[in-house]
PDB file of C-alpha atoms in Angstrom:
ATOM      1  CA  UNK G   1       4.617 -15.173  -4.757  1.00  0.00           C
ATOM      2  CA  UNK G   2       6.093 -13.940  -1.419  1.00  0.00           C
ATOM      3  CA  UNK G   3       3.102 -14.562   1.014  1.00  0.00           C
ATOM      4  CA  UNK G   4       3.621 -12.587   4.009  1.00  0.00           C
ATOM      5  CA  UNK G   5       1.728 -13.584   7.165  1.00  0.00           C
ATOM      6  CA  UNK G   6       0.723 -11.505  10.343  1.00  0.00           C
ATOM      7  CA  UNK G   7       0.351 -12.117  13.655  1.00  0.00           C
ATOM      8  CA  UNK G   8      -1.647 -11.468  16.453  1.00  0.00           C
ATOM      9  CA  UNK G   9      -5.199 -10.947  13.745  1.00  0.00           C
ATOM     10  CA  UNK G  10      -6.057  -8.990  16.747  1.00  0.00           C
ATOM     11  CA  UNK G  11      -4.168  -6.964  19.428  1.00  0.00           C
ATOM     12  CA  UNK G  12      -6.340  -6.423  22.673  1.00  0.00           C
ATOM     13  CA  UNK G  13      -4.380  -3.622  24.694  1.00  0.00           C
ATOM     14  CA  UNK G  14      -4.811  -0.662  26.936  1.00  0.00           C
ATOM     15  CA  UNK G  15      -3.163   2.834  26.655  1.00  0.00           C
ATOM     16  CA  UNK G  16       0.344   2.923  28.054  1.00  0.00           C
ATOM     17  CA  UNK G  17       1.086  -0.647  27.024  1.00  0.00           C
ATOM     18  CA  UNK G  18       3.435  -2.086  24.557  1.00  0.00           C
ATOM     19  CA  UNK G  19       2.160  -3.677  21.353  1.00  0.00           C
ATOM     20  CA  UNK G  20       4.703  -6.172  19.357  1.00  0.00           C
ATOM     21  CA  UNK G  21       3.541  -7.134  16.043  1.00  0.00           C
ATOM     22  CA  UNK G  22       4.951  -9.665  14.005  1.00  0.00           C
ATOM     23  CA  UNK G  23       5.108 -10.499  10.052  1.00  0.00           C
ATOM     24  CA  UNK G  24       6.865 -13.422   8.483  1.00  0.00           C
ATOM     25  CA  UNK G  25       7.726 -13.941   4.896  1.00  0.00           C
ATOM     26  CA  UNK G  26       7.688 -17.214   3.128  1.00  0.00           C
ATOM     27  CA  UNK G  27      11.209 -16.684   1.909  1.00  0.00           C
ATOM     28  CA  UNK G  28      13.904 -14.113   2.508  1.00  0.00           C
ATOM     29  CA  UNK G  29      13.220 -10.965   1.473  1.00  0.00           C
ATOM     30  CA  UNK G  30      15.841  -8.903   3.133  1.00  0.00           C
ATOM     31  CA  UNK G  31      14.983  -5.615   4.665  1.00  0.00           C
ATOM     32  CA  UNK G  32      12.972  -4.891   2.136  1.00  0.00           C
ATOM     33  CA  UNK G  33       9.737  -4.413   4.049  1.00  0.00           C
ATOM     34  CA  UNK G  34       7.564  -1.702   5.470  1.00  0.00           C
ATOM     35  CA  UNK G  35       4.530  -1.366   7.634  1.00  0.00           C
ATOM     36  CA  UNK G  36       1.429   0.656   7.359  1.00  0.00           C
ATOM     37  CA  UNK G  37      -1.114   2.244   9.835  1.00  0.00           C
ATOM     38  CA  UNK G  38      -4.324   2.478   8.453  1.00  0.00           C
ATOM     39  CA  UNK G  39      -6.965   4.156  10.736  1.00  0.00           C
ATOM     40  CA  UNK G  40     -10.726   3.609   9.558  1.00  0.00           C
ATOM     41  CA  UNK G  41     -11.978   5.196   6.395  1.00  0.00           C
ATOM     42  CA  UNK G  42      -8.282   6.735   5.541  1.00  0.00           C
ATOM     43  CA  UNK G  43      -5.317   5.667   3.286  1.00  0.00           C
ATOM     44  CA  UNK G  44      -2.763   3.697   4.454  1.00  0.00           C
ATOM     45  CA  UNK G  45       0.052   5.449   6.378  1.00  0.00           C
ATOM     46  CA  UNK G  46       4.167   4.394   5.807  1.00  0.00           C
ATOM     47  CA  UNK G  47       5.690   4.312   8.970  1.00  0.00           C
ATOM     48  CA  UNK G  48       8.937   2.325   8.165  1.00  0.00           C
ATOM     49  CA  UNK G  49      10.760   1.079   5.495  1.00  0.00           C
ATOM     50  CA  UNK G  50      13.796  -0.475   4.599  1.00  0.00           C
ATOM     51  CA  UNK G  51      12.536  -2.712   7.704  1.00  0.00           C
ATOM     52  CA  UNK G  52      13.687  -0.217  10.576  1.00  0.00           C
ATOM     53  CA  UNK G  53      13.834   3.063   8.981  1.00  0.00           C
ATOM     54  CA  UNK G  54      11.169   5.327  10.298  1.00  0.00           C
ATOM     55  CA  UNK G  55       9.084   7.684   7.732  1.00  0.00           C
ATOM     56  CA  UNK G  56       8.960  11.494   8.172  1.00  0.00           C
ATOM     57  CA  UNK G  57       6.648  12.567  10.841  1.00  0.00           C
ATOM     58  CA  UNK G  58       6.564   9.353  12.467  1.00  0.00           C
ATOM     59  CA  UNK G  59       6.867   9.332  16.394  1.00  0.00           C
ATOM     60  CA  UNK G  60       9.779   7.718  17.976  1.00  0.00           C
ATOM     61  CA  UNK G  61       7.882   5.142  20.069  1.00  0.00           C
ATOM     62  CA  UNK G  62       7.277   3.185  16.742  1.00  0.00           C
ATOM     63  CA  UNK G  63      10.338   1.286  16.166  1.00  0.00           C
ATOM     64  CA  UNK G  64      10.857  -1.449  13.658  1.00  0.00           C
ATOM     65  CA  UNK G  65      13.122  -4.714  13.388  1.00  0.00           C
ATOM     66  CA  UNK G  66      13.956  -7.651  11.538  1.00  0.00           C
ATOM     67  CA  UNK G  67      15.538  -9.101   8.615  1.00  0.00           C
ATOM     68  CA  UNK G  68      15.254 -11.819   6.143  1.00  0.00           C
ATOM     69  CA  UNK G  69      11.967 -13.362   7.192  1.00  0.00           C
ATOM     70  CA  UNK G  70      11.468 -12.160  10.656  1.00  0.00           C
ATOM     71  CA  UNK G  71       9.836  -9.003  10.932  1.00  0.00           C
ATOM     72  CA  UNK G  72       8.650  -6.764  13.623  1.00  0.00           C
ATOM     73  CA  UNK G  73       6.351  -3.403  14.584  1.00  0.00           C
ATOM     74  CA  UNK G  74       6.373  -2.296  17.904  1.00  0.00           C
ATOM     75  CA  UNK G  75       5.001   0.297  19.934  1.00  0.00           C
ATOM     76  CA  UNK G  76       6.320   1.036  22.949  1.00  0.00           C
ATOM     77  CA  UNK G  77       3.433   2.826  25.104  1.00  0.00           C
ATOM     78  CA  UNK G  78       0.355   3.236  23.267  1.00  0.00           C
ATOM     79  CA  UNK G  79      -1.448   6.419  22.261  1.00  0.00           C
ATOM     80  CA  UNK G  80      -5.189   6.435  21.845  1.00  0.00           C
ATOM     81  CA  UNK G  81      -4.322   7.184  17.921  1.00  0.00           C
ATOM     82  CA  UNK G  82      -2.466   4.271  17.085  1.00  0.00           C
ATOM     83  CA  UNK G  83      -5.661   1.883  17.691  1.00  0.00           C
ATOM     84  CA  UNK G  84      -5.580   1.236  14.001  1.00  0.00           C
ATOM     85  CA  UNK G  85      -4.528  -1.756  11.358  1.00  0.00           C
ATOM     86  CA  UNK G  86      -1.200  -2.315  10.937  1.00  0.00           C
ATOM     87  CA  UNK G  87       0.318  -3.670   7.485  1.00  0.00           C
ATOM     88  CA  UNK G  88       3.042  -5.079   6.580  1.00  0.00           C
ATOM     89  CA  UNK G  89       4.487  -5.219   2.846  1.00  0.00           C
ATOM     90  CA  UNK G  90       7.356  -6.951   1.128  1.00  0.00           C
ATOM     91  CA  UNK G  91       9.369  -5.288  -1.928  1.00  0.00           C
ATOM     92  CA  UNK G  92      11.949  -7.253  -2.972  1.00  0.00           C
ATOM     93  CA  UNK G  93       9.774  -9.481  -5.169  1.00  0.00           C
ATOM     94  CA  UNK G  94       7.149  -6.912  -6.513  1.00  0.00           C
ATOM     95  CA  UNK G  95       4.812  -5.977  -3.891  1.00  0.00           C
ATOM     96  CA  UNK G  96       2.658  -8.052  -1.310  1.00  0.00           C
ATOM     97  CA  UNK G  97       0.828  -7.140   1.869  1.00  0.00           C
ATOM     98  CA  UNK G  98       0.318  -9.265   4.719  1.00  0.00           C
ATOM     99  CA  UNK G  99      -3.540  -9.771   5.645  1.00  0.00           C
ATOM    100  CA  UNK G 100      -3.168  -7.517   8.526  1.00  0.00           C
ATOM    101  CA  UNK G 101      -2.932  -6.928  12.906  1.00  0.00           C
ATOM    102  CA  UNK G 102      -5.975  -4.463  14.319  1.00  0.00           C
ATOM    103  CA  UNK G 103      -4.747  -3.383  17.492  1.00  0.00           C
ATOM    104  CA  UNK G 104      -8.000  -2.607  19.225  1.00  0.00           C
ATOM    105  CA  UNK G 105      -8.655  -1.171  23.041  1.00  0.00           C
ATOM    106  CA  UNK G 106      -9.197  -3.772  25.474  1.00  0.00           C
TER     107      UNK G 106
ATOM    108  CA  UNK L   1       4.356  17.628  -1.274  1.00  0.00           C
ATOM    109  CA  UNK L   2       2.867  15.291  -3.646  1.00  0.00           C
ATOM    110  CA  UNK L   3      -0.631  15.528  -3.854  1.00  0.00           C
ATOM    111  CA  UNK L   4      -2.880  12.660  -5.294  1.00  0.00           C
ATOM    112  CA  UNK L   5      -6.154  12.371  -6.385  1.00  0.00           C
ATOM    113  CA  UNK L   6      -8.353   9.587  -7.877  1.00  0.00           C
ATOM    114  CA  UNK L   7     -11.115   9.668  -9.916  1.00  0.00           C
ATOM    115  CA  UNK L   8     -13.469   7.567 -12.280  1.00  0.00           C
ATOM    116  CA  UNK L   9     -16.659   5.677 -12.291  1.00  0.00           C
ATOM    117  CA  UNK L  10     -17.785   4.422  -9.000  1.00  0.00           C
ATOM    118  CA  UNK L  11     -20.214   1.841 -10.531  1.00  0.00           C
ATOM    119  CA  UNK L  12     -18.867  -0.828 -13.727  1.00  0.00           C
ATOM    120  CA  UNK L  13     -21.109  -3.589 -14.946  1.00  0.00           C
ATOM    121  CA  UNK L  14     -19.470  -6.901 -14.843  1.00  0.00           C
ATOM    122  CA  UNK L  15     -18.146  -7.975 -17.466  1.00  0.00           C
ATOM    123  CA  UNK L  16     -16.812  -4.158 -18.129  1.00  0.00           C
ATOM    124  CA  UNK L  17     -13.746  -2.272 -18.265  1.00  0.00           C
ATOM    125  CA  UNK L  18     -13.335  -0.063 -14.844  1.00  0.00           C
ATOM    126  CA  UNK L  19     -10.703   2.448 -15.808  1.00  0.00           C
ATOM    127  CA  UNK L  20      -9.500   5.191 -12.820  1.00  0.00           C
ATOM    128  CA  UNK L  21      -7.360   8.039 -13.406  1.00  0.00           C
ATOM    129  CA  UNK L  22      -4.970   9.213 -10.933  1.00  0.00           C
ATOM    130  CA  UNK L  23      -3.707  13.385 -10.748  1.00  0.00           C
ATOM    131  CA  UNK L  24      -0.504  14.324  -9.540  1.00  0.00           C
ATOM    132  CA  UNK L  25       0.174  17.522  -7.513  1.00  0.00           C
ATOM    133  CA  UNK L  26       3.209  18.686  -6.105  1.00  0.00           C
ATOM    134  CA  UNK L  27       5.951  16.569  -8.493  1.00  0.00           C
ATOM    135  CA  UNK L  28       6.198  15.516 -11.979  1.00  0.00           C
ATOM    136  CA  UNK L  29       4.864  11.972 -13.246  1.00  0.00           C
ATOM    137  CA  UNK L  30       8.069  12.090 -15.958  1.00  0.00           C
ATOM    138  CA  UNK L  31      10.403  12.498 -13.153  1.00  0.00           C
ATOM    139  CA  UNK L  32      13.314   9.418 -12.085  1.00  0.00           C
ATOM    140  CA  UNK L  33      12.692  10.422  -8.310  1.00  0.00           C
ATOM    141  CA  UNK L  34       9.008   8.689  -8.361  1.00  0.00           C
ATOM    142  CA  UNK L  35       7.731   5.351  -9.060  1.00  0.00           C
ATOM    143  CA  UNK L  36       4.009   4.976  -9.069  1.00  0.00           C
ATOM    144  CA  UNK L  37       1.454   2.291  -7.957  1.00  0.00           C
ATOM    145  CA  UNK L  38      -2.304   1.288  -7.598  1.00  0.00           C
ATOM    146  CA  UNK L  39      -3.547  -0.711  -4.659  1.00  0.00           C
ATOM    147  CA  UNK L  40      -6.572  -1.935  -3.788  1.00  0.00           C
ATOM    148  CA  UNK L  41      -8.938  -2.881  -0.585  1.00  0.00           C
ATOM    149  CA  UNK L  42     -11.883  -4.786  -1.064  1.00  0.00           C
ATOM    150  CA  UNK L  43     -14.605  -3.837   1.605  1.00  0.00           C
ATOM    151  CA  UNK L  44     -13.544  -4.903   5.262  1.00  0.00           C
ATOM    152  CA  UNK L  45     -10.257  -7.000   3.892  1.00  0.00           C
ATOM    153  CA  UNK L  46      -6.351  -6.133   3.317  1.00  0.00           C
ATOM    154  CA  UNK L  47      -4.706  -4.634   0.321  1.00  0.00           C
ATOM    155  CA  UNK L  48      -3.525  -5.862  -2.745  1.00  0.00           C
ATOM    156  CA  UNK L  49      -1.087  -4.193  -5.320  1.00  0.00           C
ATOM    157  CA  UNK L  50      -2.268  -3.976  -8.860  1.00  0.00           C
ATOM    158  CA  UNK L  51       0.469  -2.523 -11.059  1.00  0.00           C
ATOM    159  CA  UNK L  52       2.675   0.065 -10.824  1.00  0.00           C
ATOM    160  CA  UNK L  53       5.046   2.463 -13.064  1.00  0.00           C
ATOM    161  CA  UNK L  54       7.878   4.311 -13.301  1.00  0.00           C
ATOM    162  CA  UNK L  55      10.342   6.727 -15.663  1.00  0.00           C
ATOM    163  CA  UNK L  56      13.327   4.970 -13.436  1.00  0.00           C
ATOM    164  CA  UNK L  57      13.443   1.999 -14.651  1.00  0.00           C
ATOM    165  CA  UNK L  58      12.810   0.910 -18.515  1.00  0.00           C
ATOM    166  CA  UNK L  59      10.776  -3.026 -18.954  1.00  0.00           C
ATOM    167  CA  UNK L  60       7.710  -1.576 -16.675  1.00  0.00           C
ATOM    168  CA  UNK L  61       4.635  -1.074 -16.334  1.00  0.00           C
ATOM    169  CA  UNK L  62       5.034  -4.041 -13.945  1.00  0.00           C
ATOM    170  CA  UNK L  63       2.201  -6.182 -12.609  1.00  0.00           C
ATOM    171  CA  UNK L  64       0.646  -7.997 -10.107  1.00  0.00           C
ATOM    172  CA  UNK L  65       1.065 -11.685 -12.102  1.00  0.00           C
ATOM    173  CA  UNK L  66      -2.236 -12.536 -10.562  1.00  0.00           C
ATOM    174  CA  UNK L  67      -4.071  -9.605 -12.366  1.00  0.00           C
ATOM    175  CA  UNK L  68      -1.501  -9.444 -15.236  1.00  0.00           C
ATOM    176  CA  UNK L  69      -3.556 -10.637 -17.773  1.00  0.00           C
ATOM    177  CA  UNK L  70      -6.164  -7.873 -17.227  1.00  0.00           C
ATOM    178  CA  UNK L  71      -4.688  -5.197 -15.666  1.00  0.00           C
ATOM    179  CA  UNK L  72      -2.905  -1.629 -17.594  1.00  0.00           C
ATOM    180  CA  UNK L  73      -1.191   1.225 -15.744  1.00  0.00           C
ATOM    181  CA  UNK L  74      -0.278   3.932 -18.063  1.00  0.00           C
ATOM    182  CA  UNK L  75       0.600   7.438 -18.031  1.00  0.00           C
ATOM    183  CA  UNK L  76      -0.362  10.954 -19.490  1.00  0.00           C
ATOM    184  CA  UNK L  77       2.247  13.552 -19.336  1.00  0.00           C
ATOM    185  CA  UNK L  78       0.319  16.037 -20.620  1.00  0.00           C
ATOM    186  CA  UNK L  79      -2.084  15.888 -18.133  1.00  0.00           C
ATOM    187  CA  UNK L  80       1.182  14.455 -15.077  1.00  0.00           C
ATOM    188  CA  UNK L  81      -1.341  11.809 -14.343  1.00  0.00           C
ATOM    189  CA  UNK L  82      -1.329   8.181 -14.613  1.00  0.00           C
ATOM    190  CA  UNK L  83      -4.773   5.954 -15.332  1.00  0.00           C
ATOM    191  CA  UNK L  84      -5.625   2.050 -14.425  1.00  0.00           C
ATOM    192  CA  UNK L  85      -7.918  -0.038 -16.945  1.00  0.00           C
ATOM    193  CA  UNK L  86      -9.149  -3.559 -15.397  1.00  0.00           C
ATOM    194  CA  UNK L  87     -10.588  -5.587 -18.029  1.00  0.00           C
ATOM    195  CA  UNK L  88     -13.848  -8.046 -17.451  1.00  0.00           C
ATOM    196  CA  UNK L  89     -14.615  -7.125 -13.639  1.00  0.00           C
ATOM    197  CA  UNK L  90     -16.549  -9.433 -11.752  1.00  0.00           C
ATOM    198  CA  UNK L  91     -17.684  -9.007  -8.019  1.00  0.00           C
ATOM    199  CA  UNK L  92     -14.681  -9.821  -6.917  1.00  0.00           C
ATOM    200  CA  UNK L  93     -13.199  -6.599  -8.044  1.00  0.00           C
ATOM    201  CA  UNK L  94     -15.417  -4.448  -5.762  1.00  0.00           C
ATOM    202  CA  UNK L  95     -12.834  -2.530  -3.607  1.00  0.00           C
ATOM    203  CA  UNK L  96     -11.334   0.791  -2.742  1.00  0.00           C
ATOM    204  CA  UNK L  97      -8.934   1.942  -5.082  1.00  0.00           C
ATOM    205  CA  UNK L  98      -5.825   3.775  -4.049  1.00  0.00           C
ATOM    206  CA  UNK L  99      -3.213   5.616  -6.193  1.00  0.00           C
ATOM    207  CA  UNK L 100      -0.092   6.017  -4.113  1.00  0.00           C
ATOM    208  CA  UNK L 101       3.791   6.811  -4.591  1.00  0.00           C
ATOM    209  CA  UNK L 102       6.836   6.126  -3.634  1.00  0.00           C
ATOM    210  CA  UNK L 103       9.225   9.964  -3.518  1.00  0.00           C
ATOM    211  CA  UNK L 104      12.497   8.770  -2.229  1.00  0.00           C
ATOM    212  CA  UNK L 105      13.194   6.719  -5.543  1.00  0.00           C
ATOM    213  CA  UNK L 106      12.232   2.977  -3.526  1.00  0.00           C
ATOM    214  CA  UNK L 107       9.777   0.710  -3.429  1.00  0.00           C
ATOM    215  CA  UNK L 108       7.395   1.542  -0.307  1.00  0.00           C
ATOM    216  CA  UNK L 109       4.732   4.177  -1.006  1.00  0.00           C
ATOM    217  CA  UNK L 110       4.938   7.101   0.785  1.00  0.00           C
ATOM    218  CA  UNK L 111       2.230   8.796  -0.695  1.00  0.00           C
ATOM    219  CA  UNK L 112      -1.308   7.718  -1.099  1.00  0.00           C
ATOM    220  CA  UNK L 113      -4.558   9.104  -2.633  1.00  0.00           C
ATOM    221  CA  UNK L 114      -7.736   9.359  -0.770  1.00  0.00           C
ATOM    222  CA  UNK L 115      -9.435   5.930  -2.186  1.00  0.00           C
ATOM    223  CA  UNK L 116     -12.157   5.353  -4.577  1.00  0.00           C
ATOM    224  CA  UNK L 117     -14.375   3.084  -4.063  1.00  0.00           C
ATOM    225  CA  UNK L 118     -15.672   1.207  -7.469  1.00  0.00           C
ATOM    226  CA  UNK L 119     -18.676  -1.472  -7.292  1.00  0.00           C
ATOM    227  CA  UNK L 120     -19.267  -4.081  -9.850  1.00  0.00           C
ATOM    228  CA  UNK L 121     -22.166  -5.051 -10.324  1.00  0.00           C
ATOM    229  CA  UNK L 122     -25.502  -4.831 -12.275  1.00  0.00           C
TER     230      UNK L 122
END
């Protein structure tokens, strides 16, 4: 299994600031991954895959990077609406999720 | 626009069966262009993927190998939905289960249902 691994747990940040959020796979997977916002009490949202390619609606100061195991999410001047959890999931060897980055106001 | 929508028991004794049903809007369930999948989010933690489907590829339903054993995702044309059995809950299963989709013929799921939540226990 392809055990994918988040970091910060928790983001502490103000509005206006940049938030970089990591994920590293155990072994290469590629660009096969994609992150997720989920706010509280809703679905999970795609906002990339294929690593760096954004999802429809999603607003350009999201941007994502990386490749083989180095993944990451960032956001470059946060809106009050992306305090959330961010995901991140691998698809080259069926599907796994890391555990997960709440970015939270500080 | 695909549209799905989740539904089933929201209570399953352990030891029980919990079986879900997910209904597609908006697309066909027989069509190549979608694969189909069922996560899951036990209460406060991350999400897991349970199974998933797909008219794209032949060999599937594929599984989660941890849940394998007790897990089946299959489909009802008739109806363009697709339904999840889970064999012998225990506690453990307790989460929110999603139905989502993936419409641009990949792997990531760009479509999700709303979540239902299912509770084992006695």
């Amino acid at each position: 299994e392809v055990v994918m691994t988040q970091s910060p747990a928790t983001l502490s940040l103000s509005p206006g600031e940049r938030a970089t959020l990591s994920c590293r796979a155990s072994q290469s997977v590629n660009r096969d991954v994609a992150w997720y916002q989920q706010r509280p009490g809703q679905a999970p949202r795609l906002l990339f895959y294929g690593a760096s390619t954004r999802a429809s609606g999603i607003p350009a100061r999201f941007s994502g990077s990386g490749s083989g195991t180095e993944f990451t999410l960032t956001i470059s001047s946060l809106q009050s609406e992306d305090f959330a959890v961010y995901y991140c999931q691998q698809y080259t060897y069926w599907h796994t999720f890391g555990q997960g980055t709440k970015l939270e106001v500080k | 626009q695909l549209h799905l929508q989740e539904s089933g028991p929201g209570l399953v004794k352990p030891s029980e069966t919990l079986s879900l049903t997910c209904r597609v809007s908006g697309g066909s369930i027989t069509s190549s262009n979608y694969y189909w999948g069922w996560i899951r989010q036990p209460p406060g933690k991350g999400l897991e993927w349970i199974g998933s489907t797909t008219m794209s590829y032949s060999g599937g339903p594929y599984y989660n190998p941890s849940l394998k054993s007790r897990a089946t995702v299959s489909e009802d044309t008739s109806k363009n939905q697709f339904s999840l059995k889970l064999t012998s809950v225990t506690a453990a299963d307790t989460a929110v289960y999603y139905c989502a989709a993936s419409s641009r013929g990949g792997w990531e799921f760009d479509y999700w249902g709303q979540g239902t939540l299912v509770t084992a226990s006695s």
